[in-house]
XYZ file of C-alpha atoms in Angstrom:
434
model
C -1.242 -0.908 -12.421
C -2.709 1.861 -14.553
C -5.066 1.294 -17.306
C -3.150 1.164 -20.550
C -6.392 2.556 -22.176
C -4.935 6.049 -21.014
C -1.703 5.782 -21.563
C -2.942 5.258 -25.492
C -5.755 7.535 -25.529
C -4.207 10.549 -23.413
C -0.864 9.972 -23.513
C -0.031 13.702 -22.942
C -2.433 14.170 -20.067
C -1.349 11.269 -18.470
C 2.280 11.203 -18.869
C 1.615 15.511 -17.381
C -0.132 13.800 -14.269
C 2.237 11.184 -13.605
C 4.864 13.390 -13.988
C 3.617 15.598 -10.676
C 4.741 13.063 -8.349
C 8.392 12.083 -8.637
C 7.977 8.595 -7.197
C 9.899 7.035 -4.371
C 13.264 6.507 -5.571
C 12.751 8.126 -9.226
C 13.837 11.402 -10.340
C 11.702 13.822 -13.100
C 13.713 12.621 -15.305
C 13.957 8.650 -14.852
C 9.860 8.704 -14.080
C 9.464 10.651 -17.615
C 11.905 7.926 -19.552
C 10.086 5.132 -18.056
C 7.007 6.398 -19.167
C 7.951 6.662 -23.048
C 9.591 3.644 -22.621
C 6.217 1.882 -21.664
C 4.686 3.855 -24.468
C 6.911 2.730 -26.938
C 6.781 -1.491 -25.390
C 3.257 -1.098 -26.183
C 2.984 -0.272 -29.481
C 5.780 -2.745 -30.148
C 3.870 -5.240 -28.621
C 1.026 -4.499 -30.648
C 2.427 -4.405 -33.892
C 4.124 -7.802 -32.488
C 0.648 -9.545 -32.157
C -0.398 -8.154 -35.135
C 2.436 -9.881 -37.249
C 1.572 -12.774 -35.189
C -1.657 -12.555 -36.356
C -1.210 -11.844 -40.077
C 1.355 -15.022 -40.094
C -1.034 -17.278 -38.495
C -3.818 -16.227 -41.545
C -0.994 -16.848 -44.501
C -0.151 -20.003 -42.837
C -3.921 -21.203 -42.618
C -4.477 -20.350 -45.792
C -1.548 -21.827 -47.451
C -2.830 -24.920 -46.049
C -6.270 -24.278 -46.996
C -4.355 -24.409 -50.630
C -2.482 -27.355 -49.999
C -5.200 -29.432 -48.908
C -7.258 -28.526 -52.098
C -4.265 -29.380 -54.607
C -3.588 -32.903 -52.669
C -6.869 -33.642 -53.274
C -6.455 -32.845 -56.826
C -3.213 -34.624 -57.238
C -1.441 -31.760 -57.868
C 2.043 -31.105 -56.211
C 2.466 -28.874 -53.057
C 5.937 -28.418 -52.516
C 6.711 -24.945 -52.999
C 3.849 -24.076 -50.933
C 4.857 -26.899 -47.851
C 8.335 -24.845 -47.684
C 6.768 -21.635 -47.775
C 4.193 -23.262 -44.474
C 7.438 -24.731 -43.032
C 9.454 -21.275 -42.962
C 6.083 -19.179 -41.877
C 6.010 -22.082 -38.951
C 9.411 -20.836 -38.395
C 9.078 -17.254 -38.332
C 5.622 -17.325 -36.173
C 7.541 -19.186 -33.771
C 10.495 -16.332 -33.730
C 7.432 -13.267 -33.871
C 5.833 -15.255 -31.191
C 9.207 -15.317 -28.761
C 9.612 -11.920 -29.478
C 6.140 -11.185 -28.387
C 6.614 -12.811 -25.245
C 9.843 -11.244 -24.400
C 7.956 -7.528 -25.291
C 4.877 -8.784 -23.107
C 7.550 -9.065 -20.124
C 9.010 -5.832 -20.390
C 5.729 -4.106 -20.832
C 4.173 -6.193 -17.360
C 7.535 -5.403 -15.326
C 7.919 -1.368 -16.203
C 4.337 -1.487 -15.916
C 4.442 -2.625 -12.627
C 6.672 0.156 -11.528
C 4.791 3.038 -12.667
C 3.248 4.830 -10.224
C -1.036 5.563 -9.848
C -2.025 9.075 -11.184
C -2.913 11.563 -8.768
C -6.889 12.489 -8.378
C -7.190 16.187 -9.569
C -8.421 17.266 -6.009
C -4.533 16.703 -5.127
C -1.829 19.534 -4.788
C 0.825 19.280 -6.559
C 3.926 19.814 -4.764
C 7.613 18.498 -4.793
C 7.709 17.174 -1.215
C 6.386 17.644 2.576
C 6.560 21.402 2.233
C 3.597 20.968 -0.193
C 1.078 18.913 1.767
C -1.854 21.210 2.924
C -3.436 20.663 6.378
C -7.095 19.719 6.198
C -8.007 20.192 9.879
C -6.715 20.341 13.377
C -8.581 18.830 16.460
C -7.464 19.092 20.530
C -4.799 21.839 21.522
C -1.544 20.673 22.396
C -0.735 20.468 26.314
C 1.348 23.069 28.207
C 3.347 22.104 30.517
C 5.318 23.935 33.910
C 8.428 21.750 33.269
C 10.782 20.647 29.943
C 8.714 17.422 28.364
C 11.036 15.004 27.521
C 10.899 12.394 24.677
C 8.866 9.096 24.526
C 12.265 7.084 25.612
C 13.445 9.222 28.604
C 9.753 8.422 30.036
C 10.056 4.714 29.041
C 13.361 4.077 30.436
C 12.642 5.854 33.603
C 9.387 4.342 34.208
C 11.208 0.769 33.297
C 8.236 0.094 30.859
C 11.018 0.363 27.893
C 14.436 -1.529 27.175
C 16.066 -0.339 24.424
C 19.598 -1.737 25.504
C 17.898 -5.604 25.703
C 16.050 -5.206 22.617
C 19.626 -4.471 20.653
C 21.187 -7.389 22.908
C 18.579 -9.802 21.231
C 18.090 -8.243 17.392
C 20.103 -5.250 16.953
C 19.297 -1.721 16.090
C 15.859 -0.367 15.553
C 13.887 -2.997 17.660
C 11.928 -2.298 20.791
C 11.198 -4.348 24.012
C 8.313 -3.090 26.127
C 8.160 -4.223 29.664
C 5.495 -4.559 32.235
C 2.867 -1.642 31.865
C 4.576 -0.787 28.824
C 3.614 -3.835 27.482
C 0.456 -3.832 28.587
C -0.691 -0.440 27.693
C 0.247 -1.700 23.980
C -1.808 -4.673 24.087
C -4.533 -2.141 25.952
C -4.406 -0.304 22.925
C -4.582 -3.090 20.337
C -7.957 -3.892 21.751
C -9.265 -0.613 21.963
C -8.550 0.020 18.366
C -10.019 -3.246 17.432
C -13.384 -2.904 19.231
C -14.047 0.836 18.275
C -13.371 -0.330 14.594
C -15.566 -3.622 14.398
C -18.097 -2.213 17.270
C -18.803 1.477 15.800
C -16.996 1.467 12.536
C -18.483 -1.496 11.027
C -15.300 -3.569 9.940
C -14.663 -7.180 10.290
C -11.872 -8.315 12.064
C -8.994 -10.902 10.604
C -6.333 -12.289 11.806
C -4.104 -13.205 8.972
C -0.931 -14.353 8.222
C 2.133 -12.776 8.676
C 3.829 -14.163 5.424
C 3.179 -13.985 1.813
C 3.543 -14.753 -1.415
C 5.245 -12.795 -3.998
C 2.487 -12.620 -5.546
C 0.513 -11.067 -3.178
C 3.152 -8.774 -2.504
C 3.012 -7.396 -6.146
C -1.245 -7.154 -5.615
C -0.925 -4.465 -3.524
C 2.304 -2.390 -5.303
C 5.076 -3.661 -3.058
C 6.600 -5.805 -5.561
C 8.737 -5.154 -7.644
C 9.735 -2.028 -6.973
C 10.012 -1.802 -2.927
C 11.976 -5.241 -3.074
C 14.453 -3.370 -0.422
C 12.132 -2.610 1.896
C 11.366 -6.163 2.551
C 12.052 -8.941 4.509
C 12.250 -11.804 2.333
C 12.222 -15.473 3.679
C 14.063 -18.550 1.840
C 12.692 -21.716 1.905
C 11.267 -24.118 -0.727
C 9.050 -21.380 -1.808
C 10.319 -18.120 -0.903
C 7.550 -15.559 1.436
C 7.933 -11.923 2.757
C 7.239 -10.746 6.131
C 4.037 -7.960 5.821
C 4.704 -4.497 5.515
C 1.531 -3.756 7.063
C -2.030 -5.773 6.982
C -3.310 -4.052 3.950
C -1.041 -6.816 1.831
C -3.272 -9.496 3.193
C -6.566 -8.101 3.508
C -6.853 -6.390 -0.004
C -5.623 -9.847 -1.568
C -8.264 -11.694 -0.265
C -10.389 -11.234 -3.038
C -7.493 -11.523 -5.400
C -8.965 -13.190 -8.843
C -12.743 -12.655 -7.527
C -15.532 -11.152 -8.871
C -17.824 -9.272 -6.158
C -21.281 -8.447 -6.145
C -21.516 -4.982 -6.026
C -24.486 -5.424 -3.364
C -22.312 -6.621 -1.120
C -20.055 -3.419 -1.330
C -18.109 -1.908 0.402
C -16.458 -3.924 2.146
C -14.372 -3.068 5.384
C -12.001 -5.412 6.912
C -9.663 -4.844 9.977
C -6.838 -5.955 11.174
C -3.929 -5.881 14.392
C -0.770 -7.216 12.991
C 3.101 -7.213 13.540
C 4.402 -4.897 10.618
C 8.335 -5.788 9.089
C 9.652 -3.083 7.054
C 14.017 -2.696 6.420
C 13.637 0.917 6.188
C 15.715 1.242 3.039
C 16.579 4.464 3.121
C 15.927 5.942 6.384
C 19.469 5.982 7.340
C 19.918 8.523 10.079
C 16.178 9.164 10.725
C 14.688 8.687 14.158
C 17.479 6.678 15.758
C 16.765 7.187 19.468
C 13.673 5.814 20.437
C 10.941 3.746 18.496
C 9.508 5.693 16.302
C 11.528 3.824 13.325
C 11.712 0.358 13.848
C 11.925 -2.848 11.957
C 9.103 -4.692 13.465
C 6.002 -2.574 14.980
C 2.647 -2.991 15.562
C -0.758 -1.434 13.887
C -4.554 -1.959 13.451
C -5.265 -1.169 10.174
C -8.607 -0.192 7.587
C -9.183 -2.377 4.702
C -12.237 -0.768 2.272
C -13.132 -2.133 -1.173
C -15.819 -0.412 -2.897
C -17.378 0.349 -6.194
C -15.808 3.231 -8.483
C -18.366 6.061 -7.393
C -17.732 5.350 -4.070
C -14.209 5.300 -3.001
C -13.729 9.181 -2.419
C -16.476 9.442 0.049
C -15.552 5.984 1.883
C -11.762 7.512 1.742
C -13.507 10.370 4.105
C -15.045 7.915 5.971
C -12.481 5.873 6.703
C -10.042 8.590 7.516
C -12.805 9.667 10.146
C -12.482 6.233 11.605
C -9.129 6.978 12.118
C -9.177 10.196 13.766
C -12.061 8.622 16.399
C -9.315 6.847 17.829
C -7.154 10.205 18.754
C -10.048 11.650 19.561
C -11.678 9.391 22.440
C -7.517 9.047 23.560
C -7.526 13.109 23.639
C -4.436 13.393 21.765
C -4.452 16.591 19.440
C -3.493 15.558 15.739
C -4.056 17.093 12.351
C -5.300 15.986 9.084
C -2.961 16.814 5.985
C -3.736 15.923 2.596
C -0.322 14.945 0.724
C 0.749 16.553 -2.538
C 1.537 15.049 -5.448
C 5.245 13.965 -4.494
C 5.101 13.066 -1.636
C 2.423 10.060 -1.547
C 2.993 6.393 -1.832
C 3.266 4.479 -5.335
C -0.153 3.099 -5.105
C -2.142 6.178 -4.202
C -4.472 7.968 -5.956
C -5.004 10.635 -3.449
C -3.959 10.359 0.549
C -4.660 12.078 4.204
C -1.685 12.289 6.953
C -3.292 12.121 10.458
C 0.044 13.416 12.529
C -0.329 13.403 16.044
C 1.503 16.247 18.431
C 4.560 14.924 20.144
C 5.835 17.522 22.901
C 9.094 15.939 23.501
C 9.515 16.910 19.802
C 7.235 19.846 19.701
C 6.044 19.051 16.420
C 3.227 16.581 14.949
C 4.738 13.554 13.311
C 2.450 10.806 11.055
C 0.538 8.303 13.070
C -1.828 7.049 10.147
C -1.780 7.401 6.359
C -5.282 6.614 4.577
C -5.369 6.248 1.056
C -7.642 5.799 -2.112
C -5.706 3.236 -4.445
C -8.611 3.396 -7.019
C -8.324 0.657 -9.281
C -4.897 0.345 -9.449
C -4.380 -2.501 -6.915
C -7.457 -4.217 -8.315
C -5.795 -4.468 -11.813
C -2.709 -6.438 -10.754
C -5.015 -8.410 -8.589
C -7.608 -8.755 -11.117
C -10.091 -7.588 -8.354
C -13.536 -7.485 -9.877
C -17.005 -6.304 -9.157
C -19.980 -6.838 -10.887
C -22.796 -4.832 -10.448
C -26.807 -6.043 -10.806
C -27.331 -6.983 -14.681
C -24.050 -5.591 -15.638
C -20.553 -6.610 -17.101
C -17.425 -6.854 -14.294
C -15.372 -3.704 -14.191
C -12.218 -3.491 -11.437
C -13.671 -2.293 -8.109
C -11.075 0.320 -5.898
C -9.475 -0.089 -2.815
C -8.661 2.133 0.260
C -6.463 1.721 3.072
C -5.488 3.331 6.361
C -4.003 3.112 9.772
C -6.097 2.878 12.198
C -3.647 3.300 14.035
C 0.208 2.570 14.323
C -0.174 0.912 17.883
C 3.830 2.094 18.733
C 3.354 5.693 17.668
C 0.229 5.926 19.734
C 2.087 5.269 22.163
C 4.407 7.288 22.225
C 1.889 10.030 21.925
C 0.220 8.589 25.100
C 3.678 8.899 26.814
C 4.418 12.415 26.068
C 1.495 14.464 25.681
C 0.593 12.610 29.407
C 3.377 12.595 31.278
C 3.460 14.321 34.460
C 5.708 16.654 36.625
C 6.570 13.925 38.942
C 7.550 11.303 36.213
C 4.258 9.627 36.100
C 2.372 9.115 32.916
C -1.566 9.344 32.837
C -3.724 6.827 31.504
C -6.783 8.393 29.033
C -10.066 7.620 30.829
C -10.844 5.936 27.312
C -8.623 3.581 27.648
C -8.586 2.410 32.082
C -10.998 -0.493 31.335
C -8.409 -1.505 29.031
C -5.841 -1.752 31.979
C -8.165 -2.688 34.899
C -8.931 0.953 36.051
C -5.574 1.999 36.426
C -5.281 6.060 36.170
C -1.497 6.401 36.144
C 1.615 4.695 35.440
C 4.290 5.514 37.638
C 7.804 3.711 38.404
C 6.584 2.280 41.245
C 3.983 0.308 39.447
C-alpha cells in the first residue's frame, strides 16, 4: 500500500510514475481512473472527519450550555433538540465516513507500488534490459529435445498419471526424477542457510486472508488462488514469501537486528488465471510446484543493496549447477503489483533455445510493510515501516528442467552436475536403465 502522504503532496509525480506500469490486468486508462478516484475518496474522507469533528465540538458545547442553564433553572429545550438532531446527524456523517474509509482501504489496496527511478520504463517484456550473462549455452552434435521427451523416456516423468489423478497442469515425478528434485531442494537449502546466511522455516501451507492481503495478493489476484472453505476460509500459498514476510506482521523490529533473511522450500498453488494456452506440454506451468525461496527485511537505506545481494544468492545456485542464465532487470510494465524495482534470472533451455525465468527477486520497499503494519525502530528513534525483498532461490521444477536439457546426452542419458552427486549418492548419470 503506498503512502497516501504522496499521493497528497505529489499527486502529479506520482500519479506520472504509477502510470509507467500498466498493472496486471489494468489498462492506461482504468490504472489512471483508479488513481483520481483514490484522490478524490481521500479528500472526501477528509472533509468527512472534519464535519465529524466540527459536529462533535457544537454538540459538546451545546451541552456545556445546557448544563450551565439547568443549574440556573433556566429552560433548555430548544437547545436539547438542537443536541438531539446534531446526535442524529453525527451519527449519519459518521456512517458516511465509514463507508468512504472502505472505499479508500479497498482501491487502495489495488494500486500498484511506484517504480524506483533506476527502472526502465517500458510497456512489456520487449522492454526489460539484461543486466548480465554468466556460462555459455551447450552445443550439441544431435537435435536437444524438450524437458518432457527426456522425462518420459528416461521414465523419471508421468504426465499421463499425473492428469489421471488431478487433471491438467500437474506433474508426477518418478524414481530418479523424484529424487533429483528432492536432491535439489536440499542443495538449495544448505547453500542458502550455510553460505548465504538465511534461516530456514518450514511453514504452513495455508493462510489467512489476511495474510494474503500483507503481501499484495489480496484483493486483487483473488483468481489466482486457491481458496479453501471451511469454518474459516484459508488459501493455499502462492509461494513462501506470503508466510515468511507476515511473520512479523503487527511488530515492531529493532533495527539492530536487521536485516533479516529467512528461507524457505515449499509446495507453491497458483490457478494460473490467465495463462490459457501458455506452456501446455510439459511442467513448466503447473498448478502445484515446488521452490526455495529468499525472504529479506531490512531498514529503508538498505533494501537496494540487500536486493543485489540477494539476487546474487540466487544466481550461486546456477552457478555451482553450471547452467548458463542471465540477469534482466524488468521495466516498468512488466513487474509484479508489489514491486518497487525487480531482476529476472532466466535460465537457457536448449529444447527451447531460448532462456525462460527461473527466479524473480524483488524490492517491495515499504509497501508490504504498510498493509502489514511492519515496523522498525531504530536506536533512540520513532518506528517508521521497514522494506521487504523477495526472491526465488530457486523454482525447484524449472531447475529441473534446466538440469534435463542443458545435460542430456547423445545416448538419452542425462548428466548429473558434480555439485549436486552427494546429493544423489555419487551418481554421475541418469539413464533409463537406472
Amino acid at each position: 500500500m503506498l503512502d497516501i502522504r504522496l499521493l497528497r503532496e505529489h499527486p502529479a509525480a506520482t500519479r506520472a510514475a504509477l502510470l509507467t506500469r500498466h498493472a496486471a490486468g489494468q489498462t492506461y486508462e482504468s490504472l489512471a481512473h483508479d488513481f483520481d478516484t483514490l484522490l478524490a475518496l481521500d479528500e472526501r474522507r477528509r472533509a468527512l472527519l472534519q464535519t465529524v469533528q466540527e459536529i462533535e465540538q457544537q454538540r459538546n458545547e451545546l451541552s456545556r450550555q445546557i448544563g450551565s442553564l439547568k443549574r440556573a433553572g433556566k429552560d433548555t429545550t430548544d437547545l436539547q433538540r438542537a443536541v438531539h438532531d446534531l446526535k442524529r446527524s453525527l451519527e449519519e456523517t459518521r456512517q458516511e465516513l465509514a463507508a468512504a474509509e472502505e472505499d479508500f482501504n479497498d482501491l487502495a489496496a489495488r494500486i500498484p507500488n511506484i517504480p524506483d527511478p533506476s527502472v526502465p520504463i517500458g510497456k512489456g517484456p520487449e522492454d526489460n534490459v539484461v543486466v548480465r550473462s554468466w556460462g555459455t549455452p551447450p552445443t550439441f552434435n544431435f537435435t536437444p529435445r524438450q524437458h518432457f521427451e527426456i522425462g518420459a523416456a528416461l521414465g523419471i516423468l508421468d504426465l499421463e498419471r499425473a492428469a489421471k489423478l488431478s487433471g491438467t497442469r500437474f506433474s508426477l515425478l518418478r524414481g530418479l526424477g523424484a529424487r533429483l528434485e528432492r536432491a535439489l531442494i536440499d542443495f538449495m537449502l544448505d547453500l542458502h542457510t550455510r553460505e548465504h546466511g538465511y534461516l530456514e522455516f518450514a511453514p504452513p501451507y495455508m493462510v489467512t486472508a489476511e495474510t494474503m492481503r500483507g503481501t499484495g495478493q489480496l484483493p486483487k489476484f483473488a483468481l489466482d488462488l486457491f481458496r479453501v472453505e471451511g469454518e474459516k476460509p484459508l488459501y493455499l500459498i502462492p509461494t513462501a514469501e506470503v508466510p515468511l514476510t507476515n511473520l512479523h506482521a503487527d511488530e515492531i523490529l529493532d533495527e539492530r537486528l536487521l536485516p533479516l533473511r529467512y528461507t524457505a522450500y515449499t509446495p507453491c498453488f497458483r490457478s494460473e488465471a490467465g495463462s490459457y494456452g501458455k506452456d501446455t506440454r510439459g511442467i513448466m506451468r503447473v498448478h502445484q510446484f515446488d521452490k526455495v525461496e529468499l525472504v529479506n527485511i531490512t531498514t529503508p537505506e538498505t533494501s537496494y543493496q540487500a536486493l543485489e545481494t540477494m539476487t546474487r544468492a540466487a544466481e550461486t545456485v546456477l552457478q555451482r549447477l553450471e547452467l548458463p542464465y542471465r540477469v534482466v532487470t524488468l521495466c516498468t510494465a512488466d513487474m509484479g503489483f508489489a514491486a518497487a524495482k525487480t531482476y529476472d534470472i532466466e535460465v537457457w533451455l536448449p529444447g527451447q533455445n531460448c532462456y525462460r525465468e527461473i527466479s524473480s527477486c524483488s524490492n517491495c520497499t515499504d509497501f508490504q510493510a504498510r498493509r502489514m503494519n511492519l515496523r522498525c525502530r531504530p536506536p533512540g528513534g520513532k518506528p517508521r515501516f521497514a522494506h521487504t525483498l523477495n526472491g526465488s532461490g530457486i523454482a525447484v521444477g524449472r531447475t529441473w528442467i534446466a538440469l534435463l536439457e542443458n545435460y542430456q546426452q547423445a545416448d538419452g542419458s542425462v548428466l548429473i552436475p558434480p555439485a549436486l552427486r552427494p546429493y544423489m549418492d555419487g551418481l554421475e548419470r541418469i539413464t533409463a536403465a537406472t
